[in-house]
CSV table of C-alpha atoms and ligand atoms in Angstrom, one decimal:
chain,number,residue,atom,x,y,z
A,1,UNK,CA,0.0,0.0,0.0
A,2,UNK,CA,1.6,3.3,-1.1
A,3,UNK,CA,-1.1,5.5,0.5
A,4,UNK,CA,-0.2,7.4,3.6
A,5,UNK,CA,-3.5,6.2,5.1
A,6,UNK,CA,-3.3,2.7,3.7
A,7,UNK,CA,-3.1,0.8,6.9
A,8,UNK,CA,-6.8,0.1,7.4
A,9,UNK,CA,-7.4,-0.9,3.8
A,10,UNK,CA,-7.2,-4.3,2.1
A,11,UNK,CA,-8.0,-3.3,-1.5
A,12,UNK,CA,-6.5,-0.8,-3.9
A,13,UNK,CA,-8.5,2.3,-4.6
A,14,UNK,CA,-10.6,2.2,-7.8
A,15,UNK,CA,-8.8,4.4,-10.4
A,16,UNK,CA,-11.9,6.4,-11.1
A,17,UNK,CA,-12.5,7.0,-7.4
A,18,UNK,CA,-8.9,8.1,-7.1
A,19,UNK,CA,-9.4,10.6,-10.0
A,20,UNK,CA,-12.7,11.8,-8.6
A,21,UNK,CA,-11.6,12.4,-5.1
A,22,UNK,CA,-8.2,13.9,-5.8
A,23,UNK,CA,-7.6,17.6,-5.7
A,24,UNK,CA,-3.9,17.6,-6.7
A,25,UNK,CA,-4.8,18.7,-10.2
A,26,UNK,CA,-5.6,22.2,-8.8
A,27,UNK,CA,-4.5,22.4,-5.2
A,28,UNK,CA,-0.8,22.2,-6.3
A,29,UNK,CA,-1.3,26.0,-6.4
A,30,UNK,CA,-1.0,25.8,-2.6
A,31,UNK,CA,2.4,24.1,-2.6
A,32,UNK,CA,4.4,27.0,-1.3
A,33,UNK,CA,1.9,27.9,1.5
A,34,UNK,CA,1.8,24.2,2.4
A,35,UNK,CA,5.5,24.0,2.9
A,36,UNK,CA,5.7,27.3,4.7
A,37,UNK,CA,3.1,26.1,7.1
A,38,UNK,CA,4.9,22.8,7.6
A,39,UNK,CA,8.2,24.6,8.4
A,40,UNK,CA,6.5,26.7,11.1
A,41,UNK,CA,4.7,23.6,12.4
A,42,UNK,CA,7.9,21.6,12.9
A,43,UNK,CA,9.7,24.6,14.4
A,44,UNK,CA,6.9,24.9,17.0
A,45,UNK,CA,6.8,21.1,17.6
A,46,UNK,CA,10.5,21.2,18.4
A,47,UNK,CA,10.3,24.3,20.6
A,48,UNK,CA,7.5,22.5,22.6
A,49,UNK,CA,9.6,19.4,22.9
A,50,UNK,CA,7.3,17.2,20.8
A,51,UNK,CA,10.1,16.4,18.4
A,52,UNK,CA,13.9,16.7,18.8
A,53,UNK,CA,15.6,19.6,17.2
A,54,UNK,CA,17.8,17.3,15.1
A,55,UNK,CA,14.6,15.8,13.6
A,56,UNK,CA,13.3,19.3,13.0
A,57,UNK,CA,16.4,20.2,11.2
A,58,UNK,CA,16.3,17.1,9.0
A,59,UNK,CA,12.6,17.7,8.2
A,60,UNK,CA,13.2,21.3,7.3
A,61,UNK,CA,16.1,20.3,5.1
A,62,UNK,CA,13.9,17.8,3.3
A,63,UNK,CA,11.1,20.3,2.9
A,64,UNK,CA,13.5,22.8,1.3
A,65,UNK,CA,14.6,20.1,-1.2
A,66,UNK,CA,10.9,19.4,-2.0
A,67,UNK,CA,10.2,23.1,-2.4
A,68,UNK,CA,13.2,23.5,-4.7
A,69,UNK,CA,11.9,20.6,-6.9
A,70,UNK,CA,8.5,22.2,-7.0
A,71,UNK,CA,9.9,25.6,-7.9
A,72,UNK,CA,12.2,24.3,-10.6
A,73,UNK,CA,9.4,22.2,-12.1
A,74,UNK,CA,11.0,18.7,-11.5
A,75,UNK,CA,8.4,17.7,-8.8
A,76,UNK,CA,6.2,14.9,-10.0
A,77,UNK,CA,2.6,15.3,-8.8
A,78,UNK,CA,1.0,12.0,-8.2
A,79,UNK,CA,-2.8,11.7,-8.4
A,80,UNK,CA,-2.7,8.5,-6.2
A,81,UNK,CA,-1.4,10.8,-3.4
A,82,UNK,CA,-4.7,12.7,-3.7
A,83,UNK,CA,-3.7,16.2,-2.7
A,84,UNK,CA,-0.9,18.7,-2.3
A,85,UNK,CA,-0.5,17.8,1.4
A,86,UNK,CA,0.1,14.1,0.9
A,87,UNK,CA,2.1,14.7,-2.2
A,88,UNK,CA,4.5,16.8,-0.3
A,89,UNK,CA,4.6,14.5,2.8
A,90,UNK,CA,5.2,11.5,0.6
A,91,UNK,CA,8.0,13.3,-1.2
A,92,UNK,CA,9.5,14.4,2.1
A,93,UNK,CA,9.6,10.8,3.4
A,94,UNK,CA,11.1,9.6,0.1
A,95,UNK,CA,13.8,12.3,0.5
A,96,UNK,CA,14.7,11.9,4.2
A,97,UNK,CA,13.3,8.6,5.2
A,98,UNK,CA,11.0,7.6,8.1
A,99,UNK,CA,11.8,10.7,10.2
A,100,UNK,CA,9.7,12.6,7.7
A,101,UNK,CA,6.7,10.8,9.2
A,102,UNK,CA,7.0,13.0,12.3
A,103,UNK,CA,5.9,16.1,10.3
A,104,UNK,CA,2.2,15.3,10.7
A,105,UNK,CA,2.4,15.0,14.5
A,106,UNK,CA,-0.3,17.1,16.2
A,107,UNK,CA,-2.0,18.2,13.0
A,108,UNK,CA,-4.5,16.9,10.4
A,109,UNK,CA,-5.0,17.7,6.8
A,110,UNK,CA,-8.2,19.5,7.9
A,111,UNK,CA,-6.4,22.2,9.8
A,112,UNK,CA,-3.5,22.1,7.3
A,113,UNK,CA,-5.7,22.8,4.3
A,114,UNK,CA,-7.6,25.5,6.0
A,115,UNK,CA,-4.2,27.1,7.0
A,116,UNK,CA,-2.9,27.0,3.4
A,117,UNK,CA,-6.1,28.6,2.1
A,118,UNK,CA,-5.8,31.4,4.7
A,119,UNK,CA,-2.2,32.0,3.8
A,120,UNK,CA,-3.0,32.1,0.1
A,121,UNK,CA,-5.8,34.6,0.5
A,122,UNK,CA,-3.8,36.9,2.8
A,123,UNK,CA,-1.2,37.2,0.0
A,124,UNK,CA,-3.7,37.6,-2.7
A,125,UNK,CA,-5.8,40.2,-1.0
A,126,UNK,CA,-2.8,42.3,-0.3
A,127,UNK,CA,-1.8,42.0,-3.9
A,128,UNK,CA,-5.3,43.0,-5.1
A,129,UNK,CA,-5.4,46.0,-2.7
A,130,UNK,CA,-2.3,47.4,-4.4
A,131,UNK,CA,-3.7,46.7,-7.9
A,132,UNK,CA,-6.9,48.5,-7.0
A,133,UNK,CA,-4.8,51.5,-6.0
A,134,UNK,CA,-3.2,51.5,-9.5
A,135,UNK,CA,-6.6,51.7,-11.0
A,136,UNK,CA,-7.5,54.5,-8.7
A,137,UNK,CA,-4.3,56.3,-9.6
A,138,UNK,CA,-5.1,56.0,-13.3
A,139,UNK,CA,-8.6,57.4,-12.7
A,140,UNK,CA,-7.2,60.2,-10.6
A,141,UNK,CA,-4.8,61.3,-13.3
A,142,UNK,CA,-7.5,61.3,-16.0
A,143,UNK,CA,-9.7,63.3,-13.6
A,144,UNK,CA,-7.0,65.9,-12.9
A,145,UNK,CA,-6.6,66.6,-16.6
A,146,UNK,CA,-10.4,66.9,-17.2
A,147,UNK,CA,-11.9,69.0,-14.5
A,148,UNK,CA,-13.2,71.5,-17.0
A,149,UNK,CA,-14.2,68.9,-19.6
A,150,UNK,CA,-18.0,69.0,-19.9
A,151,UNK,CA,-20.1,66.0,-21.1
A,152,UNK,CA,-23.7,65.1,-20.7
A,153,UNK,CA,-24.5,63.4,-17.4
A,154,UNK,CA,-27.2,60.7,-17.9
A,155,UNK,CA,-30.1,59.2,-16.0
A,156,UNK,CA,-32.0,56.4,-17.7
A,157,UNK,CA,-29.3,56.8,-20.3
A,158,UNK,CA,-31.2,60.0,-21.3
A,159,UNK,CA,-29.2,63.2,-21.2
A,160,UNK,CA,-29.9,64.8,-17.8
A,161,UNK,CA,-27.5,67.5,-16.7
A,162,UNK,CA,-24.0,68.4,-17.9
A,163,UNK,CA,-21.2,67.2,-15.7
A,164,UNK,CA,-17.4,67.3,-15.6
A,165,UNK,CA,-15.6,64.3,-17.0
A,166,UNK,CA,-13.5,64.4,-13.9
A,167,UNK,CA,-16.6,64.1,-11.7
A,168,UNK,CA,-17.8,61.1,-13.7
A,169,UNK,CA,-14.5,59.3,-13.4
A,170,UNK,CA,-14.1,60.1,-9.8
A,171,UNK,CA,-17.4,58.4,-9.0
A,172,UNK,CA,-15.5,55.2,-9.8
A,173,UNK,CA,-12.6,56.3,-7.7
A,174,UNK,CA,-14.9,56.2,-4.6
A,175,UNK,CA,-16.4,52.9,-5.6
A,176,UNK,CA,-13.0,51.3,-5.8
A,177,UNK,CA,-12.0,53.0,-2.5
A,178,UNK,CA,-14.9,51.1,-0.8
A,179,UNK,CA,-13.9,47.9,-2.5
A,180,UNK,CA,-10.4,48.3,-1.2
A,181,UNK,CA,-11.7,49.0,2.3
A,182,UNK,CA,-13.7,45.9,2.2
A,183,UNK,CA,-10.7,43.8,1.2
A,184,UNK,CA,-8.6,45.5,3.9
A,185,UNK,CA,-11.3,44.8,6.5
A,186,UNK,CA,-11.5,41.2,5.5
A,187,UNK,CA,-7.8,40.7,6.4
A,188,UNK,CA,-8.9,40.9,10.0
A,189,UNK,CA,-10.8,37.7,9.6
A,190,UNK,CA,-8.5,36.0,7.2
A,191,UNK,CA,-5.4,36.5,9.3
A,192,UNK,CA,-6.6,33.8,11.8
A,193,UNK,CA,-4.7,30.6,12.2
A,194,UNK,CA,-6.6,27.2,12.1
A,195,UNK,CA,-3.4,25.1,12.5
A,196,UNK,CA,-3.4,23.1,15.7
A,197,UNK,CA,-7.1,22.5,15.5
A,198,UNK,CA,-6.3,18.9,14.5
A,199,UNK,CA,-8.9,16.9,12.7
A,200,UNK,CA,-11.7,18.7,14.6
A,201,UNK,CA,-11.2,18.5,18.4
A,202,UNK,CA,-7.6,19.7,19.0
A,203,UNK,CA,-4.6,17.5,19.8
A,204,UNK,CA,-3.2,15.5,22.8
A,205,UNK,CA,0.3,16.9,22.1
A,206,UNK,CA,1.5,19.9,24.1
A,207,UNK,CA,1.6,22.3,21.1
A,208,UNK,CA,1.6,26.1,21.1
A,209,UNK,CA,-0.7,27.5,18.4
A,210,UNK,CA,0.1,31.0,19.3
A,211,UNK,CA,3.7,30.4,18.5
A,212,UNK,CA,2.8,28.9,15.1
A,213,UNK,CA,0.7,32.0,14.5
A,214,UNK,CA,3.6,34.2,15.4
A,215,UNK,CA,6.0,32.2,13.1
A,216,UNK,CA,3.6,32.5,10.2
A,217,UNK,CA,2.6,36.1,10.8
A,218,UNK,CA,-1.0,35.5,11.6
A,219,UNK,CA,-2.7,38.1,13.8
A,220,UNK,CA,-4.9,35.7,15.7
A,221,UNK,CA,-5.7,32.0,16.4
A,222,UNK,CA,-9.2,30.4,15.9
A,223,UNK,CA,-10.5,29.9,19.5
A,224,UNK,CA,-12.6,26.9,18.5
A,225,UNK,CA,-11.0,23.9,16.8
A,226,UNK,CA,-14.3,22.8,15.2
A,227,UNK,CA,-14.9,26.3,13.8
A,228,UNK,CA,-11.3,26.5,12.6
A,229,UNK,CA,-11.6,23.4,10.4
A,230,UNK,CA,-15.1,23.6,9.2
A,231,UNK,CA,-15.9,27.2,8.1
A,232,UNK,CA,-14.9,28.7,4.8
A,233,UNK,CA,-16.6,32.1,5.5
A,234,UNK,CA,-13.3,33.8,4.9
A,235,UNK,CA,-13.4,32.5,1.3
A,236,UNK,CA,-17.0,33.5,0.9
A,237,UNK,CA,-16.1,36.9,2.1
A,238,UNK,CA,-13.3,37.1,-0.5
A,239,UNK,CA,-15.6,35.9,-3.3
A,240,UNK,CA,-18.2,38.5,-2.2
A,241,UNK,CA,-15.7,41.3,-2.2
A,242,UNK,CA,-14.4,40.2,-5.5
A,243,UNK,CA,-17.9,40.1,-6.9
A,244,UNK,CA,-18.5,43.7,-5.8
A,245,UNK,CA,-15.2,44.8,-7.3
A,246,UNK,CA,-16.0,43.0,-10.6
A,247,UNK,CA,-19.5,44.6,-10.6
A,248,UNK,CA,-17.9,48.1,-10.4
A,249,UNK,CA,-15.2,47.3,-13.0
A,250,UNK,CA,-17.9,45.9,-15.2
A,251,UNK,CA,-19.9,49.1,-15.0
A,252,UNK,CA,-16.9,51.2,-15.9
A,253,UNK,CA,-16.2,48.8,-18.8
A,254,UNK,CA,-19.7,49.2,-20.0
A,255,UNK,CA,-19.2,53.0,-20.2
A,256,UNK,CA,-16.0,52.5,-22.1
A,257,UNK,CA,-17.8,50.3,-24.6
A,258,UNK,CA,-20.5,52.9,-25.0
A,259,UNK,CA,-18.3,55.9,-25.1
A,260,UNK,CA,-16.0,54.4,-27.7
A,261,UNK,CA,-18.9,53.6,-30.0
A,262,UNK,CA,-19.5,55.5,-33.3
A,263,UNK,CA,-22.7,56.9,-31.7
A,264,UNK,CA,-20.9,58.5,-28.7
A,265,UNK,CA,-17.3,59.0,-29.7
A,266,UNK,CA,-16.5,60.4,-26.3
A,267,UNK,CA,-13.3,58.4,-25.9
A,268,UNK,CA,-10.9,56.3,-28.0
A,269,UNK,CA,-9.2,53.3,-26.5
A,270,UNK,CA,-5.6,52.9,-27.4
A,271,UNK,CA,-4.9,50.6,-30.3
A,272,UNK,CA,-2.9,48.4,-28.1
A,273,UNK,CA,-6.0,47.6,-26.1
A,274,UNK,CA,-8.3,46.8,-29.0
A,275,UNK,CA,-8.7,44.1,-31.6
A,276,UNK,CA,-9.9,44.0,-35.2
A,277,UNK,CA,-12.4,42.1,-37.1
A,278,UNK,CA,-11.5,39.2,-39.4
A,279,UNK,CA,-14.1,40.4,-42.0
A,280,UNK,CA,-14.8,44.1,-41.5
A,281,UNK,CA,-11.6,46.1,-42.0
A,282,UNK,CA,-12.9,49.3,-40.5
A,283,UNK,CA,-13.5,47.7,-37.0
A,284,UNK,CA,-11.7,48.4,-33.8
A,285,UNK,CA,-13.4,46.4,-31.1
A,286,UNK,CA,-13.2,47.1,-27.3
A,287,UNK,CA,-12.7,43.4,-26.5
A,288,UNK,CA,-11.0,44.1,-23.1
A,289,UNK,CA,-13.9,45.9,-21.4
A,290,UNK,CA,-16.4,43.6,-23.1
A,291,UNK,CA,-14.6,40.5,-21.7
A,292,UNK,CA,-14.2,42.1,-18.3
A,293,UNK,CA,-17.9,42.7,-18.2
A,294,UNK,CA,-18.6,39.1,-19.1
A,295,UNK,CA,-16.1,37.6,-16.7
A,296,UNK,CA,-18.0,39.2,-13.9
A,297,UNK,CA,-20.5,36.4,-14.3
A,298,UNK,CA,-18.0,33.7,-13.4
A,299,UNK,CA,-17.0,35.5,-10.3
A,300,UNK,CA,-20.6,35.8,-9.1
A,301,UNK,CA,-21.0,32.1,-10.0
A,302,UNK,CA,-18.0,31.1,-7.8
A,303,UNK,CA,-19.6,33.0,-4.9
A,304,UNK,CA,-22.8,31.2,-5.3
A,305,UNK,CA,-21.3,27.8,-5.7
A,306,UNK,CA,-19.4,28.1,-2.5
A,307,UNK,CA,-22.3,29.4,-0.6
A,308,UNK,CA,-24.3,26.4,-1.9
A,309,UNK,CA,-21.5,23.9,-1.0
A,310,UNK,CA,-21.5,25.1,2.6
A,311,UNK,CA,-25.2,25.6,3.3
A,312,UNK,CA,-26.0,22.0,4.3
A,313,UNK,CA,-22.8,20.8,5.9
A,314,UNK,CA,-22.9,19.5,9.4
A,315,UNK,CA,-19.8,20.2,11.5
A,316,UNK,CA,-16.9,19.6,11.2
A,317,UNK,CA,-14.9,18.9,8.0
A,318,UNK,CA,-16.7,17.3,5.1
A,319,UNK,CA,-15.1,16.3,1.8
A,320,UNK,CA,-17.5,18.7,0.1
A,321,UNK,CA,-15.2,21.5,1.3
A,322,UNK,CA,-12.6,20.5,-1.2
A,323,UNK,CA,-14.8,22.2,-3.7
A,324,UNK,CA,-13.8,25.6,-2.1
A,325,UNK,CA,-10.6,25.7,-4.2
A,326,UNK,CA,-11.2,26.0,-7.9
A,327,UNK,CA,-13.7,28.9,-7.6
A,328,UNK,CA,-11.2,30.7,-5.4
A,329,UNK,CA,-8.3,30.2,-7.7
A,330,UNK,CA,-10.4,31.1,-10.7
A,331,UNK,CA,-11.7,34.3,-9.0
A,332,UNK,CA,-8.1,35.3,-8.1
A,333,UNK,CA,-7.0,34.8,-11.7
A,334,UNK,CA,-10.0,36.7,-13.1
A,335,UNK,CA,-9.4,39.6,-10.8
A,336,UNK,CA,-5.8,39.7,-11.6
A,337,UNK,CA,-6.5,39.8,-15.3
A,338,UNK,CA,-9.1,42.6,-15.0
A,339,UNK,CA,-7.2,44.8,-12.6
A,340,UNK,CA,-3.9,44.6,-14.5
A,341,UNK,CA,-5.6,45.7,-17.7
A,342,UNK,CA,-8.0,48.3,-16.4
A,343,UNK,CA,-5.3,50.8,-15.1
A,344,UNK,CA,-3.3,51.1,-18.4
A,345,UNK,CA,-6.5,51.1,-20.4
A,346,UNK,CA,-7.8,54.1,-18.5
A,347,UNK,CA,-4.4,55.8,-18.6
A,348,UNK,CA,-4.0,55.4,-22.4
A,349,UNK,CA,-7.5,56.2,-23.5
A,350,UNK,CA,-8.0,59.5,-25.5
A,351,UNK,CA,-10.7,61.7,-24.1
A,352,UNK,CA,-12.4,63.5,-27.0
A,353,UNK,CA,-13.3,66.7,-25.2
A,354,UNK,CA,-14.6,68.5,-28.3
A,355,UNK,CA,-17.1,65.7,-29.0
A,356,UNK,CA,-18.3,65.8,-25.4
A,357,UNK,CA,-18.7,69.6,-25.6
A,358,UNK,CA,-20.6,69.4,-28.8
A,359,UNK,CA,-22.9,66.8,-27.3
A,360,UNK,CA,-23.9,69.1,-24.4
A,361,UNK,CA,-24.4,72.0,-26.8
A,362,UNK,CA,-26.9,69.9,-28.7
A,363,UNK,CA,-29.3,68.8,-26.0
A,364,UNK,CA,-31.8,70.1,-23.4
A,365,UNK,CA,-29.7,69.1,-20.4
A,366,UNK,CA,-29.6,72.8,-19.3
A,367,UNK,CA,-33.4,72.8,-18.8
A,368,UNK,CA,-33.2,72.4,-15.0
A,369,UNK,CA,-31.0,75.5,-14.9
A,370,UNK,CA,-33.6,77.8,-16.4
A,371,UNK,CA,-36.2,76.2,-14.2
A,372,UNK,CA,-34.0,77.2,-11.3
A,373,UNK,CA,-33.5,80.6,-13.0
A,374,UNK,CA,-37.2,81.4,-12.9
A,375,UNK,CA,-37.4,80.3,-9.3
A,376,UNK,CA,-34.7,82.9,-8.5
A,377,UNK,CA,-36.9,85.4,-10.4
A,378,UNK,CA,-39.8,84.6,-8.1
A,379,UNK,CA,-41.8,81.7,-9.6
A,380,UNK,CA,-42.5,78.5,-7.7
A,381,UNK,CA,-40.5,75.5,-8.9
A,382,UNK,CA,-43.6,73.6,-10.0
A,383,UNK,CA,-44.8,76.5,-12.1
A,384,UNK,CA,-41.5,77.1,-13.6
A,385,UNK,CA,-41.1,73.3,-14.4
A,386,UNK,CA,-44.3,73.6,-16.3
A,387,UNK,CA,-43.2,76.7,-18.2
A,388,UNK,CA,-39.8,75.2,-19.1
A,389,UNK,CA,-41.5,72.0,-20.2
A,390,UNK,CA,-43.5,74.0,-22.7
A,391,UNK,CA,-40.3,75.8,-23.9
A,392,UNK,CA,-38.5,72.5,-24.5
A,393,UNK,CA,-41.5,71.2,-26.5
A,394,UNK,CA,-41.5,74.5,-28.5
A,395,UNK,CA,-37.8,74.0,-29.2
A,396,UNK,CA,-38.1,70.3,-30.2
A,397,UNK,CA,-40.9,71.2,-32.7
A,398,UNK,CA,-38.8,73.9,-34.3
A,399,UNK,CA,-35.5,72.0,-34.0
A,400,UNK,CA,-34.0,74.6,-31.8
A,401,UNK,CA,-32.0,74.1,-28.6
A,402,UNK,CA,-32.5,76.4,-25.6
A,403,UNK,CA,-29.5,78.5,-26.5
A,404,UNK,CA,-30.9,79.0,-30.0
A,405,UNK,CA,-34.1,80.7,-28.8
A,406,UNK,CA,-34.3,84.5,-29.1
A,407,UNK,CA,-35.1,86.9,-26.2
A,408,UNK,CA,-38.6,87.5,-27.8
A,409,UNK,CA,-39.3,83.8,-27.8
A,410,UNK,CA,-38.3,83.4,-24.1
A,411,UNK,CA,-40.4,86.4,-23.2
A,412,UNK,CA,-43.4,85.0,-24.9
A,413,UNK,CA,-43.5,82.3,-22.2
A,414,UNK,CA,-43.0,84.6,-19.3
A,415,UNK,CA,-41.8,88.2,-19.0
A,416,UNK,CA,-39.5,87.1,-16.1
A,417,UNK,CA,-36.8,86.2,-18.6
A,418,UNK,CA,-34.0,88.7,-19.1
A,419,UNK,CA,-30.7,88.8,-21.1
A,420,UNK,CA,-28.8,86.9,-18.3
A,421,UNK,CA,-30.6,83.7,-19.2
A,422,UNK,CA,-28.2,83.1,-22.0
A,423,UNK,CA,-25.3,83.0,-19.6
A,424,UNK,CA,-27.1,80.7,-17.2
A,425,UNK,CA,-27.8,78.3,-20.2
A,426,UNK,CA,-24.2,77.8,-21.2
A,427,UNK,CA,-23.2,74.2,-20.4
A,428,UNK,CA,-20.0,75.2,-18.6
A,429,UNK,CA,-22.0,77.5,-16.4
A,430,UNK,CA,-24.6,74.9,-15.8
A,431,UNK,CA,-21.8,72.6,-14.5
A,432,UNK,CA,-20.1,75.3,-12.5
A,433,UNK,CA,-23.3,76.3,-10.8
A,434,UNK,CA,-23.5,72.9,-8.9
A,435,UNK,CA,-21.5,74.0,-6.0
A,436,UNK,CA,-23.2,71.9,-3.3
A,437,UNK,CA,-20.8,69.6,-1.4
A,438,UNK,CA,-20.1,66.6,-3.7
A,439,UNK,CA,-21.4,68.4,-6.8
A,440,UNK,CA,-19.8,68.7,-10.2
A,441,UNK,CA,-18.5,72.3,-10.0
A,442,UNK,CA,-14.7,72.7,-10.4
A,443,UNK,CA,-14.4,73.9,-6.8
A,444,UNK,CA,-16.1,70.8,-5.5
A,445,UNK,CA,-14.0,68.6,-7.7
A,446,UNK,CA,-10.9,70.2,-6.4
A,447,UNK,CA,-12.0,69.2,-2.9
A,448,UNK,CA,-12.6,65.6,-4.1
A,449,UNK,CA,-9.3,65.4,-5.8
A,450,UNK,CA,-7.5,66.5,-2.7
A,451,UNK,CA,-9.5,63.9,-0.6
A,452,UNK,CA,-8.7,61.2,-3.2
A,453,UNK,CA,-4.9,62.0,-2.9
A,454,UNK,CA,-5.2,61.8,0.9
A,455,UNK,CA,-6.8,58.4,0.7
A,456,UNK,CA,-4.1,57.0,-1.6
A,457,UNK,CA,-1.3,58.5,0.5
A,458,UNK,CA,-2.8,57.2,3.8
A,459,UNK,CA,-2.8,53.7,2.3
A,460,UNK,CA,0.7,54.1,0.9
A,461,UNK,CA,2.1,55.2,4.3
A,462,UNK,CA,0.2,52.6,6.3
B,1,LIG,N1,-7.8,17.8,-0.2
B,1,LIG,C1,-8.6,18.1,1.0
B,1,LIG,C2,-9.4,19.3,0.9
B,1,LIG,O1,-9.0,20.1,0.1
B,1,LIG,C3,-7.7,18.2,2.2
B,1,LIG,C4,-8.4,17.8,3.5
B,1,LIG,C5,-8.7,16.4,3.5
B,1,LIG,N2,-9.2,15.9,4.7
B,1,LIG,C6,-9.8,14.7,4.8
B,1,LIG,N3,-10.2,14.4,6.0
B,1,LIG,N4,-10.0,13.9,3.8
B,1,LIG,O2,-10.3,19.6,1.5
């Protein structure tokens, strides 16, 4: 019997069963975390007098050889050894002999795998936090160059009120800021050590879990061994935060697709971020934001599959939990791809300020402002809304925008109109007039930009 757990068995495992129950095909991604965890575990065992220091040295030496083989690609993963934990333990014993069998003292694969997953996510989450900051940085630099760039702001995808392009982009800055905070906050719950929980109930050996935590850089230790080995809420939380981040990136991508269309022509994506058509020579397709938008679906899917895996499981470990891995790896890979492309795509896009300006000159998105204008001249808002509605209808019928109307035409609706109405109607003035906190006027945007810098600096210095 070559299985590490073979003692109790009299028959070989069915090959299909072996294939079906193995996770080595994908959990080899955890190899480095697994070895790092084992190194800390034997160190702690020796400090606690559970194994001798010479055994510890020998095991550490062997683990380093195994690590080297994994890193240089000569390690042979064996599906009959089921998962990464047993592949490594088997390789260790092959390398240093029976003393390698002492590594698994006082632990189980259940606390071991949970530890590996925590370690993997701590690394990934920190990595994503810095990638989100790169996206924020790219947004911020576009915003800084376009405070005065006016474009139509939309509701219901109907032109609503002119806004600054900086203001529109900064809206995403704050969404990503919250996404980043969620990831940062999740580290509190991810930096908790399960190791030493054993299979479910703890161990009879005099181990020191806090020492292992210290060696591995964990902030805390799970206080309940059954909880430690049987929950995967830290992964659900990661998948949920990832879903939210993808949702935000997907919305921005959608805007980029729309803005770069022939109908809008508000931006042009850099050639290096687009692809062509095999049949239509004129085409330049925004494949990257389209795929990013689509890949959001698989991230949501991974969240739902893990929630579903967990919902009916009795305590403690169940083999079902092996299904926590592929969705997590896939999500990490999907986030990586999206975040890495989004920042340079934003940085390199050309903003077509003239087209944006032309668009606001050719719509009725300044209508609210003359409604407000009449209020300032003494009319109630309801009354003025009605008057302006009639003026807009009048304009539409004659193919005239508000700025094309003459003073006589304005006065025919109400004598309250005076020459200054033409100033109020200019799109730049419409934008500049929104000076309430968080509004789109340049003064308010300057406040936002300062705040945005503070947020990035705080995180950089932290
Ligand atoms: N490959 C397993 C997993 O990912 C490791 C834990 C196995 N534990 C067990 N009792 N069979 O969940």
